PDB file of C-alpha atoms in Angstrom:
ATOM      1  CA  UNK Q   1     135.601  65.932 124.923  1.00  0.00           C
ATOM      2  CA  UNK Q   2     138.129  64.971 127.549  1.00  0.00           C
ATOM      3  CA  UNK Q   3     141.300  67.007 127.259  1.00  0.00           C
ATOM      4  CA  UNK Q   4     143.547  64.043 128.113  1.00  0.00           C
ATOM      5  CA  UNK Q   5     142.641  61.820 125.157  1.00  0.00           C
ATOM      6  CA  UNK Q   6     145.766  59.784 124.367  1.00  0.00           C
ATOM      7  CA  UNK Q   7     146.784  58.548 120.921  1.00  0.00           C
ATOM      8  CA  UNK Q   8     150.063  57.745 119.206  1.00  0.00           C
ATOM      9  CA  UNK Q   9     148.597  59.143 115.977  1.00  0.00           C
ATOM     10  CA  UNK Q  10     149.361  62.737 117.014  1.00  0.00           C
ATOM     11  CA  UNK Q  11     152.763  63.930 118.247  1.00  0.00           C
ATOM     12  CA  UNK Q  12     153.516  67.139 120.136  1.00  0.00           C
ATOM     13  CA  UNK Q  13     156.948  68.747 120.447  1.00  0.00           C
ATOM     14  CA  UNK Q  14     157.708  72.005 122.228  1.00  0.00           C
ATOM     15  CA  UNK Q  15     160.836  74.059 121.591  1.00  0.00           C
ATOM     16  CA  UNK Q  16     160.846  77.310 123.520  1.00  0.00           C
ATOM     17  CA  UNK Q  17     157.886  79.416 122.391  1.00  0.00           C
ATOM     18  CA  UNK Q  18     157.062  77.103 119.481  1.00  0.00           C
ATOM     19  CA  UNK Q  19     154.907  73.955 119.584  1.00  0.00           C
ATOM     20  CA  UNK Q  20     154.801  71.515 116.674  1.00  0.00           C
ATOM     21  CA  UNK Q  21     151.828  69.192 116.254  1.00  0.00           C
ATOM     22  CA  UNK Q  22     152.505  66.312 113.879  1.00  0.00           C
ATOM     23  CA  UNK Q  23     149.913  63.935 112.460  1.00  0.00           C
ATOM     24  CA  UNK Q  24     151.519  60.512 112.806  1.00  0.00           C
ATOM     25  CA  UNK Q  25     149.844  58.188 110.280  1.00  0.00           C
ATOM     26  CA  UNK Q  26     152.418  58.149 107.475  1.00  0.00           C
ATOM     27  CA  UNK Q  27     151.220  54.745 106.264  1.00  0.00           C
ATOM     28  CA  UNK Q  28     147.884  56.372 105.275  1.00  0.00           C
ATOM     29  CA  UNK Q  29     149.406  59.682 104.117  1.00  0.00           C
ATOM     30  CA  UNK Q  30     148.127  61.058 107.436  1.00  0.00           C
ATOM     31  CA  UNK Q  31     144.458  60.387 106.738  1.00  0.00           C
ATOM     32  CA  UNK Q  32     142.220  61.833 109.436  1.00  0.00           C
ATOM     33  CA  UNK Q  33     140.338  59.203 111.418  1.00  0.00           C
ATOM     34  CA  UNK Q  34     138.468  59.802 114.663  1.00  0.00           C
ATOM     35  CA  UNK Q  35     141.536  59.188 116.841  1.00  0.00           C
ATOM     36  CA  UNK Q  36     143.526  61.807 114.919  1.00  0.00           C
ATOM     37  CA  UNK Q  37     140.692  64.345 115.116  1.00  0.00           C
ATOM     38  CA  UNK Q  38     140.323  63.863 118.874  1.00  0.00           C
ATOM     39  CA  UNK Q  39     144.086  63.851 119.369  1.00  0.00           C
ATOM     40  CA  UNK Q  40     144.470  67.134 117.508  1.00  0.00           C
ATOM     41  CA  UNK Q  41     141.707  68.793 119.534  1.00  0.00           C
ATOM     42  CA  UNK Q  42     143.260  67.675 122.813  1.00  0.00           C
ATOM     43  CA  UNK Q  43     146.766  68.816 121.877  1.00  0.00           C
ATOM     44  CA  UNK Q  44     145.453  72.204 120.729  1.00  0.00           C
ATOM     45  CA  UNK Q  45     143.481  72.705 123.940  1.00  0.00           C
ATOM     46  CA  UNK Q  46     146.516  71.718 125.971  1.00  0.00           C
ATOM     47  CA  UNK Q  47     148.596  74.307 124.097  1.00  0.00           C
ATOM     48  CA  UNK Q  48     145.940  77.003 124.444  1.00  0.00           C
ATOM     49  CA  UNK Q  49     146.367  76.913 128.221  1.00  0.00           C
ATOM     50  CA  UNK Q  50     150.118  77.551 128.062  1.00  0.00           C
ATOM     51  CA  UNK Q  51     151.348  81.117 128.490  1.00  0.00           C
ATOM     52  CA  UNK Q  52     154.796  80.075 127.255  1.00  0.00           C
ATOM     53  CA  UNK Q  53     153.821  79.111 123.687  1.00  0.00           C
ATOM     54  CA  UNK Q  54     153.214  81.773 121.025  1.00  0.00           C
ATOM     55  CA  UNK Q  55     153.461  79.819 117.747  1.00  0.00           C
ATOM     56  CA  UNK Q  56     151.963  76.463 116.745  1.00  0.00           C
ATOM     57  CA  UNK Q  57     153.120  74.555 113.667  1.00  0.00           C
ATOM     58  CA  UNK Q  58     150.841  71.920 112.170  1.00  0.00           C
ATOM     59  CA  UNK Q  59     152.462  69.280 109.978  1.00  0.00           C
ATOM     60  CA  UNK Q  60     152.310  65.649 108.903  1.00  0.00           C
ATOM     61  CA  UNK Q  61     154.866  62.881 109.277  1.00  0.00           C
ATOM     62  CA  UNK Q  62     156.356  61.341 106.170  1.00  0.00           C
ATOM     63  CA  UNK Q  63     155.375  62.118 102.595  1.00  0.00           C
ATOM     64  CA  UNK Q  64     152.159  64.117 103.116  1.00  0.00           C
ATOM     65  CA  UNK Q  65     150.568  66.832 105.220  1.00  0.00           C
ATOM     66  CA  UNK Q  66     147.229  65.001 105.157  1.00  0.00           C
ATOM     67  CA  UNK Q  67     145.344  63.118 102.463  1.00  0.00           C
ATOM     68  CA  UNK Q  68     142.044  64.098 104.088  1.00  0.00           C
ATOM     69  CA  UNK Q  69     139.297  62.100 105.759  1.00  0.00           C
ATOM     70  CA  UNK Q  70     139.921  58.397 106.153  1.00  0.00           C
ATOM     71  CA  UNK Q  71     137.935  56.544 103.468  1.00  0.00           C
ATOM     72  CA  UNK Q  72     137.738  53.433 105.669  1.00  0.00           C
ATOM     73  CA  UNK Q  73     136.176  55.546 108.421  1.00  0.00           C
ATOM     74  CA  UNK Q  74     133.679  56.947 105.916  1.00  0.00           C
ATOM     75  CA  UNK Q  75     132.726  53.438 104.776  1.00  0.00           C
ATOM     76  CA  UNK Q  76     132.256  52.204 108.348  1.00  0.00           C
ATOM     77  CA  UNK Q  77     130.125  55.221 109.331  1.00  0.00           C
ATOM     78  CA  UNK Q  78     127.100  54.583 107.119  1.00  0.00           C
ATOM     79  CA  UNK Q  79     124.926  54.879 110.225  1.00  0.00           C
ATOM     80  CA  UNK Q  80     123.893  58.439 111.150  1.00  0.00           C
ATOM     81  CA  UNK Q  81     124.541  57.617 114.797  1.00  0.00           C
ATOM     82  CA  UNK Q  82     128.232  57.258 113.942  1.00  0.00           C
ATOM     83  CA  UNK Q  83     128.386  59.970 111.285  1.00  0.00           C
ATOM     84  CA  UNK Q  84     127.163  62.964 113.286  1.00  0.00           C
ATOM     85  CA  UNK Q  85     129.619  62.503 116.198  1.00  0.00           C
ATOM     86  CA  UNK Q  86     132.485  62.456 113.668  1.00  0.00           C
ATOM     87  CA  UNK Q  87     131.200  65.662 112.065  1.00  0.00           C
ATOM     88  CA  UNK Q  88     130.872  67.248 115.516  1.00  0.00           C
ATOM     89  CA  UNK Q  89     134.490  66.289 116.196  1.00  0.00           C
ATOM     90  CA  UNK Q  90     135.554  67.926 112.918  1.00  0.00           C
ATOM     91  CA  UNK Q  91     133.666  71.078 113.892  1.00  0.00           C
ATOM     92  CA  UNK Q  92     135.316  71.159 117.317  1.00  0.00           C
ATOM     93  CA  UNK Q  93     138.746  70.760 115.729  1.00  0.00           C
ATOM     94  CA  UNK Q  94     138.200  73.560 113.223  1.00  0.00           C
ATOM     95  CA  UNK Q  95     136.749  75.974 115.773  1.00  0.00           C
ATOM     96  CA  UNK Q  96     139.550  75.214 118.238  1.00  0.00           C
ATOM     97  CA  UNK Q  97     142.241  75.659 115.597  1.00  0.00           C
ATOM     98  CA  UNK Q  98     140.743  78.820 114.077  1.00  0.00           C
ATOM     99  CA  UNK Q  99     140.187  80.447 117.485  1.00  0.00           C
ATOM    100  CA  UNK Q 100     143.439  79.290 119.104  1.00  0.00           C
ATOM    101  CA  UNK Q 101     145.062  82.234 120.948  1.00  0.00           C
ATOM    102  CA  UNK Q 102     148.398  81.491 119.266  1.00  0.00           C
ATOM    103  CA  UNK Q 103     149.856  82.152 115.822  1.00  0.00           C
ATOM    104  CA  UNK Q 104     149.383  79.045 113.695  1.00  0.00           C
ATOM    105  CA  UNK Q 105     151.313  77.824 110.661  1.00  0.00           C
ATOM    106  CA  UNK Q 106     150.596  74.846 108.397  1.00  0.00           C
ATOM    107  CA  UNK Q 107     153.808  73.417 106.936  1.00  0.00           C
ATOM    108  CA  UNK Q 108     152.627  71.476 103.891  1.00  0.00           C
ATOM    109  CA  UNK Q 109     154.646  68.872 102.044  1.00  0.00           C
ATOM    110  CA  UNK Q 110     153.172  66.274  99.716  1.00  0.00           C
ATOM    111  CA  UNK Q 111     149.381  66.263  99.649  1.00  0.00           C
ATOM    112  CA  UNK Q 112     146.952  68.475 101.548  1.00  0.00           C
ATOM    113  CA  UNK Q 113     143.620  67.209 100.289  1.00  0.00           C
ATOM    114  CA  UNK Q 114     139.970  67.353 101.297  1.00  0.00           C
ATOM    115  CA  UNK Q 115     139.602  67.760 105.039  1.00  0.00           C
ATOM    116  CA  UNK Q 116     143.394  68.001 105.274  1.00  0.00           C
ATOM    117  CA  UNK Q 117     143.271  71.133 103.119  1.00  0.00           C
ATOM    118  CA  UNK Q 118     140.333  72.527 105.124  1.00  0.00           C
ATOM    119  CA  UNK Q 119     142.375  72.088 108.290  1.00  0.00           C
ATOM    120  CA  UNK Q 120     145.344  73.925 106.773  1.00  0.00           C
ATOM    121  CA  UNK Q 121     143.050  76.784 105.730  1.00  0.00           C
ATOM    122  CA  UNK Q 122     141.955  77.129 109.370  1.00  0.00           C
ATOM    123  CA  UNK Q 123     145.488  78.194 110.340  1.00  0.00           C
ATOM    124  CA  UNK Q 124     146.857  81.726 110.047  1.00  0.00           C
ATOM    125  CA  UNK Q 125     149.601  80.972 107.527  1.00  0.00           C
ATOM    126  CA  UNK Q 126     150.276  78.191 105.028  1.00  0.00           C
ATOM    127  CA  UNK Q 127     153.795  77.563 103.794  1.00  0.00           C
ATOM    128  CA  UNK Q 128     154.060  74.796 101.222  1.00  0.00           C
ATOM    129  CA  UNK Q 129     156.876  72.824  99.683  1.00  0.00           C
ATOM    130  CA  UNK Q 130     157.447  73.594  96.003  1.00  0.00           C
ATOM    131  CA  UNK Q 131     156.338  70.077  95.021  1.00  0.00           C
ATOM    132  CA  UNK Q 132     153.267  69.900  97.260  1.00  0.00           C
ATOM    133  CA  UNK Q 133     149.754  69.319  95.916  1.00  0.00           C
ATOM    134  CA  UNK Q 134     146.620  70.872  97.367  1.00  0.00           C
ATOM    135  CA  UNK Q 135     143.072  69.836  96.528  1.00  0.00           C
ATOM    136  CA  UNK Q 136     139.516  70.582  97.635  1.00  0.00           C
ATOM    137  CA  UNK Q 137     138.532  67.300  96.005  1.00  0.00           C
ATOM    138  CA  UNK Q 138     135.309  66.289  97.790  1.00  0.00           C
ATOM    139  CA  UNK Q 139     133.317  66.564  94.564  1.00  0.00           C
ATOM    140  CA  UNK Q 140     135.290  63.621  93.156  1.00  0.00           C
ATOM    141  CA  UNK Q 141     133.359  61.296  95.475  1.00  0.00           C
ATOM    142  CA  UNK Q 142     130.062  63.171  95.273  1.00  0.00           C
ATOM    143  CA  UNK Q 143     130.460  65.121  98.506  1.00  0.00           C
ATOM    144  CA  UNK Q 144     130.643  68.775  99.530  1.00  0.00           C
ATOM    145  CA  UNK Q 145     133.646  70.250 101.353  1.00  0.00           C
ATOM    146  CA  UNK Q 146     133.536  70.161 105.144  1.00  0.00           C
ATOM    147  CA  UNK Q 147     135.829  71.364 107.903  1.00  0.00           C
ATOM    148  CA  UNK Q 148     134.611  74.919 107.303  1.00  0.00           C
ATOM    149  CA  UNK Q 149     136.015  74.975 103.767  1.00  0.00           C
ATOM    150  CA  UNK Q 150     133.050  76.986 102.416  1.00  0.00           C
ATOM    151  CA  UNK Q 151     133.859  79.696 104.981  1.00  0.00           C
ATOM    152  CA  UNK Q 152     137.628  79.709 104.444  1.00  0.00           C
ATOM    153  CA  UNK Q 153     137.506  79.582 100.641  1.00  0.00           C
ATOM    154  CA  UNK Q 154     134.971  82.401 100.429  1.00  0.00           C
ATOM    155  CA  UNK Q 155     137.101  84.514 102.783  1.00  0.00           C
ATOM    156  CA  UNK Q 156     140.207  83.994 100.638  1.00  0.00           C
ATOM    157  CA  UNK Q 157     138.721  83.905  97.153  1.00  0.00           C
ATOM    158  CA  UNK Q 158     135.284  85.487  97.188  1.00  0.00           C
ATOM    159  CA  UNK Q 159     132.102  83.555  96.457  1.00  0.00           C
ATOM    160  CA  UNK Q 160     132.465  83.107  92.688  1.00  0.00           C
ATOM    161  CA  UNK Q 161     136.025  81.766  92.692  1.00  0.00           C
ATOM    162  CA  UNK Q 162     135.362  79.687  95.817  1.00  0.00           C
ATOM    163  CA  UNK Q 163     132.518  77.880  94.043  1.00  0.00           C
ATOM    164  CA  UNK Q 164     134.752  77.252  91.042  1.00  0.00           C
ATOM    165  CA  UNK Q 165     137.517  75.716  93.165  1.00  0.00           C
ATOM    166  CA  UNK Q 166     134.964  73.512  94.955  1.00  0.00           C
ATOM    167  CA  UNK Q 167     133.175  72.433  91.778  1.00  0.00           C
ATOM    168  CA  UNK Q 168     136.397  71.738  89.845  1.00  0.00           C
ATOM    169  CA  UNK Q 169     137.937  69.696  92.668  1.00  0.00           C
ATOM    170  CA  UNK Q 170     141.285  69.953  90.900  1.00  0.00           C
ATOM    171  CA  UNK Q 171     144.645  69.044  92.364  1.00  0.00           C
ATOM    172  CA  UNK Q 172     146.549  72.339  92.543  1.00  0.00           C
ATOM    173  CA  UNK Q 173     150.302  72.768  92.459  1.00  0.00           C
ATOM    174  CA  UNK Q 174     151.882  75.012  95.088  1.00  0.00           C
ATOM    175  CA  UNK Q 175     152.311  77.690  92.407  1.00  0.00           C
ATOM    176  CA  UNK Q 176     148.637  77.508  91.418  1.00  0.00           C
ATOM    177  CA  UNK Q 177     147.497  77.648  95.043  1.00  0.00           C
ATOM    178  CA  UNK Q 178     149.759  80.652  95.662  1.00  0.00           C
ATOM    179  CA  UNK Q 179     148.473  82.481  92.580  1.00  0.00           C
ATOM    180  CA  UNK Q 180     144.897  81.975  93.768  1.00  0.00           C
ATOM    181  CA  UNK Q 181     145.780  83.278  97.231  1.00  0.00           C
ATOM    182  CA  UNK Q 182     145.089  79.986  99.003  1.00  0.00           C
ATOM    183  CA  UNK Q 183     148.563  79.789 100.536  1.00  0.00           C
ATOM    184  CA  UNK Q 184     150.892  82.521 101.753  1.00  0.00           C
ATOM    185  CA  UNK Q 185     154.339  81.176 100.889  1.00  0.00           C
ATOM    186  CA  UNK Q 186     156.157  78.613  98.762  1.00  0.00           C
ATOM    187  CA  UNK Q 187     159.412  77.220 100.121  1.00  0.00           C
ATOM    188  CA  UNK Q 188     161.766  77.584  97.179  1.00  0.00           C
ATOM    189  CA  UNK Q 189     164.377  75.410  98.873  1.00  0.00           C
ATOM    190  CA  UNK Q 190     164.097  73.269 101.994  1.00  0.00           C
ATOM    191  CA  UNK Q 191     160.683  73.479 103.675  1.00  0.00           C
ATOM    192  CA  UNK Q 192     162.135  73.245 107.173  1.00  0.00           C
ATOM    193  CA  UNK Q 193     164.529  76.127 106.535  1.00  0.00           C
ATOM    194  CA  UNK Q 194     161.732  78.294 105.142  1.00  0.00           C
ATOM    195  CA  UNK Q 195     159.545  77.396 108.125  1.00  0.00           C
ATOM    196  CA  UNK Q 196     162.289  78.296 110.592  1.00  0.00           C
ATOM    197  CA  UNK Q 197     162.827  81.633 108.833  1.00  0.00           C
ATOM    198  CA  UNK Q 198     159.110  82.427 109.167  1.00  0.00           C
ATOM    199  CA  UNK Q 199     159.082  81.371 112.831  1.00  0.00           C
ATOM    200  CA  UNK Q 200     162.170  83.447 113.661  1.00  0.00           C
ATOM    201  CA  UNK Q 201     160.649  86.465 111.933  1.00  0.00           C
ATOM    202  CA  UNK Q 202     157.456  86.156 113.975  1.00  0.00           C
ATOM    203  CA  UNK Q 203     159.354  85.560 117.222  1.00  0.00           C
ATOM    204  CA  UNK Q 204     161.140  88.878 116.668  1.00  0.00           C
ATOM    205  CA  UNK Q 205     157.792  90.694 116.549  1.00  0.00           C
ATOM    206  CA  UNK Q 206     155.326  91.691 119.314  1.00  0.00           C
ATOM    207  CA  UNK Q 207     153.432  88.407 119.094  1.00  0.00           C
ATOM    208  CA  UNK Q 208     150.848  89.347 121.728  1.00  0.00           C
ATOM    209  CA  UNK Q 209     149.687  92.232 119.525  1.00  0.00           C
ATOM    210  CA  UNK Q 210     149.484  89.860 116.553  1.00  0.00           C
ATOM    211  CA  UNK Q 211     147.509  87.331 118.602  1.00  0.00           C
ATOM    212  CA  UNK Q 212     145.101  90.023 119.832  1.00  0.00           C
ATOM    213  CA  UNK Q 213     144.317  90.981 116.218  1.00  0.00           C
ATOM    214  CA  UNK Q 214     143.689  87.313 115.450  1.00  0.00           C
ATOM    215  CA  UNK Q 215     141.369  86.955 118.449  1.00  0.00           C
ATOM    216  CA  UNK Q 216     139.317  90.018 117.458  1.00  0.00           C
ATOM    217  CA  UNK Q 217     138.818  88.726 113.914  1.00  0.00           C
ATOM    218  CA  UNK Q 218     138.095  85.180 115.093  1.00  0.00           C
ATOM    219  CA  UNK Q 219     135.490  86.401 117.563  1.00  0.00           C
ATOM    220  CA  UNK Q 220     133.833  88.531 114.873  1.00  0.00           C
ATOM    221  CA  UNK Q 221     133.719  85.615 112.447  1.00  0.00           C
ATOM    222  CA  UNK Q 222     132.811  82.909 114.972  1.00  0.00           C
ATOM    223  CA  UNK Q 223     129.003  82.951 114.384  1.00  0.00           C
ATOM    224  CA  UNK Q 224     129.445  82.667 110.616  1.00  0.00           C
ATOM    225  CA  UNK Q 225     131.945  79.808 110.851  1.00  0.00           C
ATOM    226  CA  UNK Q 226     129.724  77.930 113.313  1.00  0.00           C
ATOM    227  CA  UNK Q 227     126.800  78.330 110.909  1.00  0.00           C
ATOM    228  CA  UNK Q 228     128.844  77.074 107.954  1.00  0.00           C
ATOM    229  CA  UNK Q 229     130.023  74.039 109.938  1.00  0.00           C
ATOM    230  CA  UNK Q 230     126.400  73.243 110.821  1.00  0.00           C
ATOM    231  CA  UNK Q 231     125.278  73.599 107.192  1.00  0.00           C
ATOM    232  CA  UNK Q 232     128.163  71.398 106.032  1.00  0.00           C
ATOM    233  CA  UNK Q 233     127.267  68.741 108.608  1.00  0.00           C
ATOM    234  CA  UNK Q 234     123.672  68.339 107.438  1.00  0.00           C
ATOM    235  CA  UNK Q 235     124.516  68.969 103.797  1.00  0.00           C
ATOM    236  CA  UNK Q 236     127.149  66.232 103.894  1.00  0.00           C
ATOM    237  CA  UNK Q 237     124.633  63.788 105.321  1.00  0.00           C
ATOM    238  CA  UNK Q 238     122.320  64.489 102.372  1.00  0.00           C
ATOM    239  CA  UNK Q 239     125.189  63.916  99.945  1.00  0.00           C
ATOM    240  CA  UNK Q 240     126.012  60.575 101.578  1.00  0.00           C
ATOM    241  CA  UNK Q 241     122.541  59.386 100.556  1.00  0.00           C
ATOM    242  CA  UNK Q 242     123.047  60.146  96.845  1.00  0.00           C
ATOM    243  CA  UNK Q 243     123.667  57.601  94.096  1.00  0.00           C
ATOM    244  CA  UNK Q 244     126.606  59.729  92.910  1.00  0.00           C
ATOM    245  CA  UNK Q 245     128.392  59.475  96.263  1.00  0.00           C
ATOM    246  CA  UNK Q 246     128.047  55.699  96.356  1.00  0.00           C
ATOM    247  CA  UNK Q 247     129.386  55.556  92.794  1.00  0.00           C
ATOM    248  CA  UNK Q 248     132.244  57.916  93.699  1.00  0.00           C
ATOM    249  CA  UNK Q 249     133.318  55.708  96.592  1.00  0.00           C
ATOM    250  CA  UNK Q 250     133.140  52.546  94.472  1.00  0.00           C
ATOM    251  CA  UNK Q 251     135.161  54.210  91.710  1.00  0.00           C
ATOM    252  CA  UNK Q 252     137.757  55.392  94.244  1.00  0.00           C
ATOM    253  CA  UNK Q 253     138.179  51.891  95.659  1.00  0.00           C
ATOM    254  CA  UNK Q 254     138.247  50.335  92.175  1.00  0.00           C
ATOM    255  CA  UNK Q 255     140.653  53.045  90.940  1.00  0.00           C
ATOM    256  CA  UNK Q 256     138.528  54.070  87.979  1.00  0.00           C
ATOM    257  CA  UNK Q 257     136.736  57.179  86.742  1.00  0.00           C
ATOM    258  CA  UNK Q 258     133.280  57.569  88.336  1.00  0.00           C
ATOM    259  CA  UNK Q 259     130.137  57.601  86.232  1.00  0.00           C
ATOM    260  CA  UNK Q 260     128.024  60.327  87.845  1.00  0.00           C
ATOM    261  CA  UNK Q 261     124.359  60.739  86.864  1.00  0.00           C
ATOM    262  CA  UNK Q 262     123.347  63.764  88.987  1.00  0.00           C
ATOM    263  CA  UNK Q 263     121.233  61.739  91.421  1.00  0.00           C
TER     264      UNK Q 263
END
């Protein structure tokens, strides 16, 4: 992918040693379409080459962090020739974010759902607003999680609890997500103030030592994450062919409960 992909759907601000990447699709609750995915990858790669930046904050503009993959994009990508490039773009984003030689923080307000939640889990630290909602809700439309979620959930929860979270597909409150160990911090007051406190704490530490620890762990885990992303890619394609997925999409559009039959 070209590193100079330009889109207004992703904003980048730099303040000293801190870069903030903001998803800029508030009208869709920051749903992730192909332009956003490519824009995020390019901004992250641009940041990775800077020796001046130590911390990267990922956030969404408006009322949500990210509502997940764009349903309209999913509906338009019924053809495998369109689907697999999108999945490859998701994989590149997750690998770039997880391996980024910077300290990364997801600042979550509103919803972090589906692929949006997977993306947050790929960062080093998640701080969420007290009223935020987090969901690994792929099962609601007959799909499996992607964006490396199988890897990240198993790392944080263990296999048994990870499967339960995936199969339930429940919307979790910030308190529930914290109790499970899916997020590191709840902002009791203003999210921005809590975020700044975390940033200032990290800036007072030897960040290069922290980043080196991250890089060692990321390099160790890289083969497993790549394998999970590959399995998710082909597994998701199989799910897209099921009757249950087609019913889940119709029910979502028609705003009704789906009638799944296990086919």
